[in-house]
PDB file of C-alpha atoms in Angstrom:
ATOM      1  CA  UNK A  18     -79.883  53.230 -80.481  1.00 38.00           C
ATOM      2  CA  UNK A  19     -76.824  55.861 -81.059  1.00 40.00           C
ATOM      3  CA  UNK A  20     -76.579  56.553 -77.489  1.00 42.00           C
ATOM      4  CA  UNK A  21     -76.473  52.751 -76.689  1.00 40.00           C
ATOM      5  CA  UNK A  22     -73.810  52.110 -78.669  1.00 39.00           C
ATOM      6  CA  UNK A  23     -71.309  54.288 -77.352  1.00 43.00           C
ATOM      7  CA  UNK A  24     -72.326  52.759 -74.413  1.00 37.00           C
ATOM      8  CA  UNK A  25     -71.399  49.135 -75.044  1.00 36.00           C
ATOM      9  CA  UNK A  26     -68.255  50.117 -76.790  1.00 39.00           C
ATOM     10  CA  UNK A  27     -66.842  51.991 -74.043  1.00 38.00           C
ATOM     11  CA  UNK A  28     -67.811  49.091 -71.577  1.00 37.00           C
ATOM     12  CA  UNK A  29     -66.357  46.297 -73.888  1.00 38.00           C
ATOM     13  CA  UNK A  30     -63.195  48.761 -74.065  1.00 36.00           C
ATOM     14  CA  UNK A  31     -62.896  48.858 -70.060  1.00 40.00           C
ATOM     15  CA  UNK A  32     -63.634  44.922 -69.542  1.00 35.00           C
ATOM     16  CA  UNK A  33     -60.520  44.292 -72.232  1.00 40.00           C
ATOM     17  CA  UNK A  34     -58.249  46.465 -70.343  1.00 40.00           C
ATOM     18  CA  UNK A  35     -59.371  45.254 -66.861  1.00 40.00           C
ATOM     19  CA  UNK A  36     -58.190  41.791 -68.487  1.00 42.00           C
ATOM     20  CA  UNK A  37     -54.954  42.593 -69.663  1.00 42.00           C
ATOM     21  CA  UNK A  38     -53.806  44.319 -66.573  1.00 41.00           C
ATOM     22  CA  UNK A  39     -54.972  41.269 -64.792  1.00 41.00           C
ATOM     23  CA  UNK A  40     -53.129  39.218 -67.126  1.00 39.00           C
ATOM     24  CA  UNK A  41     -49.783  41.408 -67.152  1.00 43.00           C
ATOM     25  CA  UNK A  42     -50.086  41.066 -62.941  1.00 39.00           C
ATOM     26  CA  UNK A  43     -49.990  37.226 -63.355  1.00 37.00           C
ATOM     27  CA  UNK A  44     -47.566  37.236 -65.732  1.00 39.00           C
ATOM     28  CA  UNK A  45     -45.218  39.601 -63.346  1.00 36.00           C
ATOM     29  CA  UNK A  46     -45.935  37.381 -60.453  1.00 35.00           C
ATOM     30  CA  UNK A  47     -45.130  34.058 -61.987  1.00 35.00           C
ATOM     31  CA  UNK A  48     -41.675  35.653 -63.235  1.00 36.00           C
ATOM     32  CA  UNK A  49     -40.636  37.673 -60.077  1.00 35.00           C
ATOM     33  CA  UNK A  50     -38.600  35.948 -57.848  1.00 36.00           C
ATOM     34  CA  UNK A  51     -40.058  35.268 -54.153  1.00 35.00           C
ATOM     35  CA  UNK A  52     -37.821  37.474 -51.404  1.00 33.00           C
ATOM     36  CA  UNK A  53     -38.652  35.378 -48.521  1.00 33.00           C
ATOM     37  CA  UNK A  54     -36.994  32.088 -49.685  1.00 33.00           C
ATOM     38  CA  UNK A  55     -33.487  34.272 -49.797  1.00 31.00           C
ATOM     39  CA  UNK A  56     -34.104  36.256 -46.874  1.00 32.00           C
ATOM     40  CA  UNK A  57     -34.424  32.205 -44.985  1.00 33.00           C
ATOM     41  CA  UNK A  58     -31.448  31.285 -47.081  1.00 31.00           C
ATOM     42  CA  UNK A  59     -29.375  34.521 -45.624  1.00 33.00           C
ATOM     43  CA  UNK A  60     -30.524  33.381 -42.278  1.00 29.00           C
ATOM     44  CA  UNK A  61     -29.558  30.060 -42.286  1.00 29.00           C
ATOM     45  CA  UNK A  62     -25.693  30.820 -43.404  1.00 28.00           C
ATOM     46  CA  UNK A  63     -24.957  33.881 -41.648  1.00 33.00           C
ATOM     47  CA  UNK A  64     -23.016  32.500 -38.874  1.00 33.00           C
ATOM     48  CA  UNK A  65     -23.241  33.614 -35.193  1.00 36.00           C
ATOM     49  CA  UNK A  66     -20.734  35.545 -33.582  1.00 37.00           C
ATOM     50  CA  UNK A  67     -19.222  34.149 -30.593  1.00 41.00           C
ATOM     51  CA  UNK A  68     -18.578  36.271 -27.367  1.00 39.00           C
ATOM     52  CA  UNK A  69     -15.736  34.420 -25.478  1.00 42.00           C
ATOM     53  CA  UNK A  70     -13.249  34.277 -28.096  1.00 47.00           C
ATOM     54  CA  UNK A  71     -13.614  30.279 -29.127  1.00 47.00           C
ATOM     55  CA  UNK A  72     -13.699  29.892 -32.642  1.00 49.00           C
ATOM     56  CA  UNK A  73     -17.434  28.989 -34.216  1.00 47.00           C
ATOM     57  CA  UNK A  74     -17.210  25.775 -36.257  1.00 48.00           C
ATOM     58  CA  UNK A  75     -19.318  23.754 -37.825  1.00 48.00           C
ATOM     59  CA  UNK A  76     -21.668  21.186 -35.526  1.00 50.00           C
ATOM     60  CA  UNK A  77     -19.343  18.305 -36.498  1.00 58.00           C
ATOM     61  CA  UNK A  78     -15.950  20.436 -34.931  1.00 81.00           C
ATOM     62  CA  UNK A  79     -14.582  17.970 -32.395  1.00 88.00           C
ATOM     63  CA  UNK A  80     -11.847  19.869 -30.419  1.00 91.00           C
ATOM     64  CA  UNK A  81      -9.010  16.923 -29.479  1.00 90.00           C
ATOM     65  CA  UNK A  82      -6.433  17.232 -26.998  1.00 90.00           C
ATOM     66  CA  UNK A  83      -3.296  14.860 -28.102  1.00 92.00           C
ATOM     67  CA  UNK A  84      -0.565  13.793 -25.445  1.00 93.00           C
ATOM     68  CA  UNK A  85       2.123  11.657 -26.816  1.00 94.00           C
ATOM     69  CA  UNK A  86       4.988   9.491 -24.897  1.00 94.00           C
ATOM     70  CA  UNK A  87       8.455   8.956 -25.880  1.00 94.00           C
ATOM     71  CA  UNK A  88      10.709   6.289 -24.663  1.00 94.00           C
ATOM     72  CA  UNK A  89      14.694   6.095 -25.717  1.00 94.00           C
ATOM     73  CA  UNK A  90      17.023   4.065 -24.479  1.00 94.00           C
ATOM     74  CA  UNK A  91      20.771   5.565 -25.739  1.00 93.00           C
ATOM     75  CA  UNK A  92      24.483   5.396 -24.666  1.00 92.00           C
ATOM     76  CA  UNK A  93      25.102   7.082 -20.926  1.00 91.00           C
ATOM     77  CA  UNK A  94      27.191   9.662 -23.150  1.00 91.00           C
ATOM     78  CA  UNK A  95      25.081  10.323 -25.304  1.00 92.00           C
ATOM     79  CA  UNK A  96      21.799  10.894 -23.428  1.00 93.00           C
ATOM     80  CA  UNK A  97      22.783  14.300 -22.469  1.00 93.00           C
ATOM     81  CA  UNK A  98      24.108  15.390 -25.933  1.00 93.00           C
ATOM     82  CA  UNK A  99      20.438  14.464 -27.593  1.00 94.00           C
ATOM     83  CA  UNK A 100      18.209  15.415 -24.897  1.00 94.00           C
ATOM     84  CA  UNK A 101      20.339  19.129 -25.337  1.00 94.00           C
ATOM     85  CA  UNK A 102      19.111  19.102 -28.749  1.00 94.00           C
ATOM     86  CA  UNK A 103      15.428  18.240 -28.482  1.00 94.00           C
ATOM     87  CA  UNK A 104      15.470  21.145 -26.026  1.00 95.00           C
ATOM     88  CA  UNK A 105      17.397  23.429 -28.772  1.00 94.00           C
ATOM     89  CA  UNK A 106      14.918  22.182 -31.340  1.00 94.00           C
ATOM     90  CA  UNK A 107      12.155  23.187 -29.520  1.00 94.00           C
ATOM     91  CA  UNK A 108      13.710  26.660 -28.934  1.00 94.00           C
ATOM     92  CA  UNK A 109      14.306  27.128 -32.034  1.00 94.00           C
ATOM     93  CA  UNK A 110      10.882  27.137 -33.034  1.00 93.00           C
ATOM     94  CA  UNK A 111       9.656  29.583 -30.858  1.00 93.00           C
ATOM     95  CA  UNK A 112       7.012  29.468 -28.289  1.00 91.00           C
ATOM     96  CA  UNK A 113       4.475  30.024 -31.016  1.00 91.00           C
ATOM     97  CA  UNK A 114       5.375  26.111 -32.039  1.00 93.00           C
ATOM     98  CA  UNK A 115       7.018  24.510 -29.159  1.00 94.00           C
ATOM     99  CA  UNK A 116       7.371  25.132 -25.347  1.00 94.00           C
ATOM    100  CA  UNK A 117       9.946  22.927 -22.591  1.00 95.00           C
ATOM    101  CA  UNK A 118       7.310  22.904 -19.989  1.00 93.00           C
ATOM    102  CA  UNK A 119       9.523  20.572 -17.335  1.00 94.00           C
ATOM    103  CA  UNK A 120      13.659  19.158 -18.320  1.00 94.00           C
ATOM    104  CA  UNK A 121      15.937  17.021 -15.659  1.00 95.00           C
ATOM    105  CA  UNK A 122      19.142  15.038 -16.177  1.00 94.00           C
ATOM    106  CA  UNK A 123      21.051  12.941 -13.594  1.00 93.00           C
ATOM    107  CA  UNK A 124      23.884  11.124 -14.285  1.00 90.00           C
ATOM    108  CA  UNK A 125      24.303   7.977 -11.217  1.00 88.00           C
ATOM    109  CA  UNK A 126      27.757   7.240 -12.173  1.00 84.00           C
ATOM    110  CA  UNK A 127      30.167   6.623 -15.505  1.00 82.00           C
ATOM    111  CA  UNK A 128      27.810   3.830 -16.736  1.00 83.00           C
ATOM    112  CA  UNK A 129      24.546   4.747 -15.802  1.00 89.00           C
ATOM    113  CA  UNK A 130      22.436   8.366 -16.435  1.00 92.00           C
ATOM    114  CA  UNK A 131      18.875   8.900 -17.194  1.00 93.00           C
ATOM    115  CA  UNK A 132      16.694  12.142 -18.048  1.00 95.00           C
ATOM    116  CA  UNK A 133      13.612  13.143 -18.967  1.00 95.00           C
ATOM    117  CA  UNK A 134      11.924  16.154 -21.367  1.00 95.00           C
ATOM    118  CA  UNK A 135       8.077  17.283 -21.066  1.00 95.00           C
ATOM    119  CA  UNK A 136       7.130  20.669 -23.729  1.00 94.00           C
ATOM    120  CA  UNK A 137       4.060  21.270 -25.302  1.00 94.00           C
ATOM    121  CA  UNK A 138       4.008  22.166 -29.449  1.00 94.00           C
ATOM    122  CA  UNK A 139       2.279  22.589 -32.358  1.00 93.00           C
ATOM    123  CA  UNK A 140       0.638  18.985 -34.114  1.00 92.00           C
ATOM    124  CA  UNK A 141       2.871  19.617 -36.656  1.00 92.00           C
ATOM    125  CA  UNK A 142       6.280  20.047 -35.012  1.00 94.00           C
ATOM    126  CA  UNK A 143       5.696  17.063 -32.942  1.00 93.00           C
ATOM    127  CA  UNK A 144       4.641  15.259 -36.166  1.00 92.00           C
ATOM    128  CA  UNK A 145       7.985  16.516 -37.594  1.00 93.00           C
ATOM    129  CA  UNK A 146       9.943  15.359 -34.219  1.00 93.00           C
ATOM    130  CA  UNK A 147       8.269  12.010 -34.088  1.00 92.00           C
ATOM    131  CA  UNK A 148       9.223  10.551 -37.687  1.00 91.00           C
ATOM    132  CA  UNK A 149      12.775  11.815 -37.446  1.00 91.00           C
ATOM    133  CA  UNK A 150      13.251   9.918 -33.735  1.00 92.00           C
ATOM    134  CA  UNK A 151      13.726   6.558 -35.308  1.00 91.00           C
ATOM    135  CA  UNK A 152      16.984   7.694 -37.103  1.00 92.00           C
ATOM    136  CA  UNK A 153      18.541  10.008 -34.391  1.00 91.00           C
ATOM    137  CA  UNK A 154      18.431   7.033 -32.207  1.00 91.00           C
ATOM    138  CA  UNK A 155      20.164   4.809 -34.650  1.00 91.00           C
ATOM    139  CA  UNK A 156      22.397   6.870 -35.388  1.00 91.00           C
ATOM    140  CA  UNK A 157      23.088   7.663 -31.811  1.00 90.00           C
ATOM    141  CA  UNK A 158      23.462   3.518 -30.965  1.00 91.00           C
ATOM    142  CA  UNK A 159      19.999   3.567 -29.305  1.00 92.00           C
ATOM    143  CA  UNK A 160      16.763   2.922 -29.735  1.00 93.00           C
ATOM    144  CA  UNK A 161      12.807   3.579 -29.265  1.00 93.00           C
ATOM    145  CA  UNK A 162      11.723   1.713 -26.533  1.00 93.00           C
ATOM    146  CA  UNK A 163       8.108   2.612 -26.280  1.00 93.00           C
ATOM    147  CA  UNK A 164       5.482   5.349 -28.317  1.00 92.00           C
ATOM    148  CA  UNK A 165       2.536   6.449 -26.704  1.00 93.00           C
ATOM    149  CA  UNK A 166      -0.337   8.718 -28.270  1.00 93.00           C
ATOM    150  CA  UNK A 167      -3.294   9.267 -26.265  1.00 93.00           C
ATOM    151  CA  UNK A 168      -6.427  11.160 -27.275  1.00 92.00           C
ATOM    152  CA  UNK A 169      -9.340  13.720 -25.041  1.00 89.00           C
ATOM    153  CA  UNK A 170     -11.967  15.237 -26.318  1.00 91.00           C
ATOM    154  CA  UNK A 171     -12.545  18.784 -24.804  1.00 89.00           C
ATOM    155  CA  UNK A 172     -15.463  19.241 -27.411  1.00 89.00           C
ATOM    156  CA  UNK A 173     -17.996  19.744 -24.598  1.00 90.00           C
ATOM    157  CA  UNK A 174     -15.765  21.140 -22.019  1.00 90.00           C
ATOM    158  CA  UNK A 175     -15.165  23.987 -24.714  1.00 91.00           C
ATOM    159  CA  UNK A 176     -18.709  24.747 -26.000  1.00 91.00           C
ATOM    160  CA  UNK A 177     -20.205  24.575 -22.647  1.00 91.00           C
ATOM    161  CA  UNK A 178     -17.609  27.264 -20.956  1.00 91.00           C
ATOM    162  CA  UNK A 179     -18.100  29.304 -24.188  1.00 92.00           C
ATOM    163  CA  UNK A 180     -22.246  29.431 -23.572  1.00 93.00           C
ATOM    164  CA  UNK A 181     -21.473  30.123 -19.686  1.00 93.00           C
ATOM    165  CA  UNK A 182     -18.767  33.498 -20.966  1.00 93.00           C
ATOM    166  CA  UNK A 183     -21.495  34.539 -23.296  1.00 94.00           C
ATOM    167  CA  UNK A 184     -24.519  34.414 -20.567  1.00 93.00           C
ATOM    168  CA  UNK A 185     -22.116  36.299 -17.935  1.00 93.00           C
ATOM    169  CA  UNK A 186     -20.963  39.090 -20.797  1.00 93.00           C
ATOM    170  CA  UNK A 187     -24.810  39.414 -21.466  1.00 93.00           C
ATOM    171  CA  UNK A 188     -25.729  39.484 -17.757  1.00 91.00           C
ATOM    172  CA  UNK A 189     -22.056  42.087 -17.645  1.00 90.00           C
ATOM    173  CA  UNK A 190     -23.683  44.603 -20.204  1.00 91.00           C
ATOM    174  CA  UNK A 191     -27.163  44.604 -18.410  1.00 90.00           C
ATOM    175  CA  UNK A 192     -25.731  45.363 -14.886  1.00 88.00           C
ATOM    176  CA  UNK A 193     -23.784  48.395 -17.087  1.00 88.00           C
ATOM    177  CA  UNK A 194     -26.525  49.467 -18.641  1.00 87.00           C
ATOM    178  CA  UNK A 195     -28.552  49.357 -15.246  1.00 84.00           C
ATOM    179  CA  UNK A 196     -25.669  51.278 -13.232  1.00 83.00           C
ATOM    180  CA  UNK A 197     -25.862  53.926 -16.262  1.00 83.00           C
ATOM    181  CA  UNK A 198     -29.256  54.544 -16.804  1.00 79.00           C
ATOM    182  CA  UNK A 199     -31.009  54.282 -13.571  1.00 72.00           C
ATOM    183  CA  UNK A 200     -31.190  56.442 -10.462  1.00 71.00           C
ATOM    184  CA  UNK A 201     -32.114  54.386  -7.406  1.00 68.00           C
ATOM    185  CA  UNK A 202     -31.280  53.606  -3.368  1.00 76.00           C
ATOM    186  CA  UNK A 203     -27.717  53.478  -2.519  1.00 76.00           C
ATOM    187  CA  UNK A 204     -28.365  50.171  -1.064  1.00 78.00           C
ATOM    188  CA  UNK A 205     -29.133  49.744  -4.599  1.00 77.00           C
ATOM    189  CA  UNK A 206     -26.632  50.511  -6.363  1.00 80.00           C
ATOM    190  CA  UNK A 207     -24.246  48.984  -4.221  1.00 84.00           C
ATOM    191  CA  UNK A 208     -26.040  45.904  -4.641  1.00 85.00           C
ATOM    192  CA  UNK A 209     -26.042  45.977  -8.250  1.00 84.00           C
ATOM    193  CA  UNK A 210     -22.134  47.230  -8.558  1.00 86.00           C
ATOM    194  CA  UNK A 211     -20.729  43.978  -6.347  1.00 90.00           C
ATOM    195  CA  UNK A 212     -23.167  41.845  -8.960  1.00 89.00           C
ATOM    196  CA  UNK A 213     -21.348  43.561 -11.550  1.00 89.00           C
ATOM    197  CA  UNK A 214     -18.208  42.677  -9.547  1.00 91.00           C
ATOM    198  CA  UNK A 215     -18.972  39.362  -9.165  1.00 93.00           C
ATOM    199  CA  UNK A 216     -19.908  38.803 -13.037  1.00 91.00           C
ATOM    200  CA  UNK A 217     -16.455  39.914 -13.886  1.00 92.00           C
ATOM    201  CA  UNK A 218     -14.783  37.750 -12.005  1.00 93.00           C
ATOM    202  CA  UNK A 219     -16.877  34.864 -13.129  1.00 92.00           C
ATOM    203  CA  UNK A 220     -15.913  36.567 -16.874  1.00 92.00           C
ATOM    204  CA  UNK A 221     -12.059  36.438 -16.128  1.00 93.00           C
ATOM    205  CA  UNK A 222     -12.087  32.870 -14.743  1.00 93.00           C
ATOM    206  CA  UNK A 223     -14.195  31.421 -17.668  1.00 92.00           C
ATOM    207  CA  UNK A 224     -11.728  33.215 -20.547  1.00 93.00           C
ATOM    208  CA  UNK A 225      -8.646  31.872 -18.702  1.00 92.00           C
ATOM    209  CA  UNK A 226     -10.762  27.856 -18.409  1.00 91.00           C
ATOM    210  CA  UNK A 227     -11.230  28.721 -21.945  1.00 90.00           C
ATOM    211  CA  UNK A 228      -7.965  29.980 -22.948  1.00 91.00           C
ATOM    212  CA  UNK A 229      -6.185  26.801 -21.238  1.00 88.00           C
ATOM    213  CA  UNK A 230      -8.700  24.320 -23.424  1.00 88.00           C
ATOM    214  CA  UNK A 231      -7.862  25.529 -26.102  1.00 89.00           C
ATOM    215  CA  UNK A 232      -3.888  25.522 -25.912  1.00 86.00           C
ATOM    216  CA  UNK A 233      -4.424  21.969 -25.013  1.00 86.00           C
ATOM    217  CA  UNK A 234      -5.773  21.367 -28.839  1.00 88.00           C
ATOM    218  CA  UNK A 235      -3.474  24.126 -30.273  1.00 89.00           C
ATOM    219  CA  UNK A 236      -0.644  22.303 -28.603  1.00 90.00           C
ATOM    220  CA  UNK A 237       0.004  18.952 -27.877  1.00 92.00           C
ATOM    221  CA  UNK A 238       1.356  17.523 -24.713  1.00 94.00           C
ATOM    222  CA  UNK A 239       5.034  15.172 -25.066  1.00 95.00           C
ATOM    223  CA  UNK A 240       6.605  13.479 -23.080  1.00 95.00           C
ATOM    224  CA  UNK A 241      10.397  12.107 -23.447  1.00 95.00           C
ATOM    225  CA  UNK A 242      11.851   9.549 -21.154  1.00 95.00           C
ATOM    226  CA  UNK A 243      15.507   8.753 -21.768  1.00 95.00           C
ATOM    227  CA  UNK A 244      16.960   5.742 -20.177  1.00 94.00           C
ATOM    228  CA  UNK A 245      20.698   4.122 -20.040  1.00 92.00           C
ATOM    229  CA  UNK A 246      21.784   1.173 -22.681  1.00 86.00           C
ATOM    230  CA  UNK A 247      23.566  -1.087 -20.330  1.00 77.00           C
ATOM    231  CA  UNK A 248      27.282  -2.157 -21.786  1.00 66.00           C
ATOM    232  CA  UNK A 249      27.476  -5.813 -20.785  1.00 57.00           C
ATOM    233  CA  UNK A 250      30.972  -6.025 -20.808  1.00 54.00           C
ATOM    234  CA  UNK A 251      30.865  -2.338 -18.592  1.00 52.00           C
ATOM    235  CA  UNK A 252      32.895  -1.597 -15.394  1.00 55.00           C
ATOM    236  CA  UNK A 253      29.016  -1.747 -13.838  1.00 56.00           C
ATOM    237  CA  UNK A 254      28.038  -5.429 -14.516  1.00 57.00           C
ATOM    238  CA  UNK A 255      31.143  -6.738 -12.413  1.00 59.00           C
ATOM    239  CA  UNK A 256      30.601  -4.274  -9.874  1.00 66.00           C
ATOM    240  CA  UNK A 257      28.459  -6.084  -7.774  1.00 72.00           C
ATOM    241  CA  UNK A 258      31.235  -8.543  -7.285  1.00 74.00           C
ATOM    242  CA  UNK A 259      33.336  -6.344  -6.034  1.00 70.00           C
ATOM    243  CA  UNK A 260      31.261  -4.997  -3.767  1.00 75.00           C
ATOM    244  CA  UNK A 261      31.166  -8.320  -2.423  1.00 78.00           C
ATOM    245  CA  UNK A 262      34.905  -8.584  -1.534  1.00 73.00           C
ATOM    246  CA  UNK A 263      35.241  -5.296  -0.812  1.00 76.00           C
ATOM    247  CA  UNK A 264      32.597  -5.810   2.307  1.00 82.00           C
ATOM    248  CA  UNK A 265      33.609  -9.555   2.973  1.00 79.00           C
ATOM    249  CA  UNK A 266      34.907  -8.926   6.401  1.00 80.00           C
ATOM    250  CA  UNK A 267      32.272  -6.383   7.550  1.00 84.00           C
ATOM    251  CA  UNK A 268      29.431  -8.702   6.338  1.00 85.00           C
ATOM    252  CA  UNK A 269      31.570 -11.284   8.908  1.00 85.00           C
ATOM    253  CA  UNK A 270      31.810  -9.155  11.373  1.00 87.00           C
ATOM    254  CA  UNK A 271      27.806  -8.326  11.077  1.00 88.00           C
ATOM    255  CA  UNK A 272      26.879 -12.121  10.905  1.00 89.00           C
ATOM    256  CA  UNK A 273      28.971 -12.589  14.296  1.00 89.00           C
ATOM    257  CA  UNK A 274      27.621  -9.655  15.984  1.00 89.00           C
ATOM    258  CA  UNK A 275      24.056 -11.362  15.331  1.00 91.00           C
ATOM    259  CA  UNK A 276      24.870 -14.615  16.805  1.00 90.00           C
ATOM    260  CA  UNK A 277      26.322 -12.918  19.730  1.00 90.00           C
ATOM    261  CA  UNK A 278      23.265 -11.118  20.181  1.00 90.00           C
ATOM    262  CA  UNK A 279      21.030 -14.182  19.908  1.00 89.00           C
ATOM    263  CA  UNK A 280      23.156 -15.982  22.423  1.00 85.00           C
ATOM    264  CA  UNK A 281      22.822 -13.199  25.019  1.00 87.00           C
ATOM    265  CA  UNK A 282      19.151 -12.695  24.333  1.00 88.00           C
ATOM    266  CA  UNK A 283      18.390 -16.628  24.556  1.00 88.00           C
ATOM    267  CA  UNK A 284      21.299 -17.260  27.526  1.00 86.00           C
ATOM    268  CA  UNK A 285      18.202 -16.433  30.208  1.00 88.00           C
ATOM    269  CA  UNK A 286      15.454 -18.722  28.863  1.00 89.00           C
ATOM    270  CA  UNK A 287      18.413 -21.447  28.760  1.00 86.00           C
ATOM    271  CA  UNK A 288      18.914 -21.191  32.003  1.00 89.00           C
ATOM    272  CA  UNK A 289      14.891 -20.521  33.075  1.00 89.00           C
ATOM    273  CA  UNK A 290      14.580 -24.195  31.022  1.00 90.00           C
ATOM    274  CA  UNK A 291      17.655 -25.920  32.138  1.00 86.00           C
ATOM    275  CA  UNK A 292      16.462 -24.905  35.687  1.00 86.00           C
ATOM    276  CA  UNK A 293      12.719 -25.965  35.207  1.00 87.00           C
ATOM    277  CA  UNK A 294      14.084 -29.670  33.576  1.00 87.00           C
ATOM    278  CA  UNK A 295      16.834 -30.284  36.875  1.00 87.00           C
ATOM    279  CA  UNK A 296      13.697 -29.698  38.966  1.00 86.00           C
ATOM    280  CA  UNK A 297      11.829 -32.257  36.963  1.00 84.00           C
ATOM    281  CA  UNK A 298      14.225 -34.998  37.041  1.00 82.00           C
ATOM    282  CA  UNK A 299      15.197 -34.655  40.538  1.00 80.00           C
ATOM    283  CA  UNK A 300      12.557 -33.536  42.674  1.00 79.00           C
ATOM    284  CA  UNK A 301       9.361 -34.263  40.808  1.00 81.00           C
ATOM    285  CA  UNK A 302       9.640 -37.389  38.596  1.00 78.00           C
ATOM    286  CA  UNK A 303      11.529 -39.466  41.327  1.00 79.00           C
ATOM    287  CA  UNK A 304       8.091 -39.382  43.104  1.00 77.00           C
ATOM    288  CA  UNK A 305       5.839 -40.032  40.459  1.00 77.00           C
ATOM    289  CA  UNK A 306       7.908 -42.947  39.455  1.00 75.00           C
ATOM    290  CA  UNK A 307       7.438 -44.546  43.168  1.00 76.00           C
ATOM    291  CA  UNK A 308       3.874 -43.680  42.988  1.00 74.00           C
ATOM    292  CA  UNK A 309       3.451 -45.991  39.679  1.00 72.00           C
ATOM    293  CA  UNK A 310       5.774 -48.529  40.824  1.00 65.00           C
ATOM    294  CA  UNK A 311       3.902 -52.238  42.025  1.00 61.00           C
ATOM    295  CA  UNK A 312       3.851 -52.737  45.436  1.00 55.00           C
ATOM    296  CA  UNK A 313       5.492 -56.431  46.388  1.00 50.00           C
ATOM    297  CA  UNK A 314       3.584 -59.062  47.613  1.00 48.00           C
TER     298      UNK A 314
END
């Protein structure tokens, strides 16, 4: 019995720590946190990074391409003076903001001019020139005749050439990495280097596709169309009457020369029918009438 009690006591002793080491571990793995739910969350925020140059939005980014139309209708002398200063406006903001893309002015006559004004810009500058419009027209003695905004989504145009740059830079870095690191035919690696060639230019013409996308949503299209504001007491609105007068006599002289020139063209067939009739009356009819005629009893 005094060798069986040491024993016992030494195997109660390692059955009570056995159970609290199993009981710490629990404890400890109900309080630590779990790594792999904020390894998923790292994933699912980091965000991709994009190869061709196009920013990487959200799913919802819609990329819009704005053109907007412009119609005035101002004095003939004062056309020129505020199409001069849309085009110094937009100057004045620097290409960064505003462009002239296409200008013309011609002037007909004293009473009569039109011209016309095509830039690209900013959203904002153009949302700056379109609210302060009204009032230069007004105070100018014009007016708006017409607005015009029209919308175009490029959204898949965009996304679509910026998955085509990234599969040609990949395809780019393997044909590089394939020049560099193997040893092969000549027929080879000739083959592989006009590949390479080829990729490039495919990579140049998609970052330039891309590149012109994207300045139409940076900057909007407009379009200015300035017409004449007719005076209707103006030297032009009785100039068609004296135009008239002024060509009375060679308007006569025109309607005469186109009688005379009917006359000679019809004198033949006159004479062809006044021929065709005398024949008629005095050779043929004669004897048809004596044919018809009752003979006497």
């Amino acid at each position: 019995m005094k060798h069986k009690i040491p024993v016992i006591a030494c195997a109660m002793l390692a059955l009570a720590a056995c159970g609290g080491s199993n009981k710490d571990g629990a404890e400890r793995s109900r309080s630590a946190p779990s790594a792999a739910p904020m390894a998923e969350q790292d994933m699912i925020f980091e965000p991709s990074p994009s190869a061709g140059g196009a920013p990487v939005e959200d799913a919802a980014q819609q990329y819009i391409a704005y053109s907007h139309s412009l119609g005035l209708r101002l004095p003939v002398k004062s056309i020129e003076p505020v199409m001069n200063g849309h085009v110094e406006a937009c100057n004045a903001a620097g290409p960064s903001k505003c462009i002239v893309t296409n200008s013309w002015y011609n002037s007909y006559s004293d009473d009569e001019a039109s011209g016309s004004l095509q830039l690209r810009a900013t959203p904002d500058w153009i949302d700056t020139f379109l609210k302060g419009v009204d009032e230069e027209a007004e105070a100018a003695n014009g007016e708006v005749t017409n607005r015009q905004t029209t919308a175009e989504d490029l959204t898949v145009s965009i996304i679509d050439t910026d998955a085509r740059l990234n599969a040609q830079q990949t395809l780019q870095r393997r044909l590089e990495d394939l020049l560099a690191n193997r040893d092969g035919e000549l027929g080879d690696i000739l083959a592989t280097e006009r590949e390479l060639a080829r990729v490039n230019g495919e990579i140049d013409s998609l970052k330039s596709s891309l590149k012109a996308l994207m300045l139409r949503v940076e900057m909007s299209k407009l379009d200015v169309n300035y017409e004449t504001k007719r005076n209707p007491v103006s030297q032009s609105a009785l100039s068609p009457i004296g135009d008239a007068f002024g060509s009375f006599f060679y308007n006569l002289a025109g309607a005469l020369a186109a009688v005379i020139t009917a006359f000679a063209v019809g004198l033949p067939w006159l004479i062809l029918i006044g021929a065709f009739l005398w024949i008629w009356l005095k050779l043929i009819w004669p004897r048809l009438r004596k044919k018809k005629a009752p003979k006497a009893n």
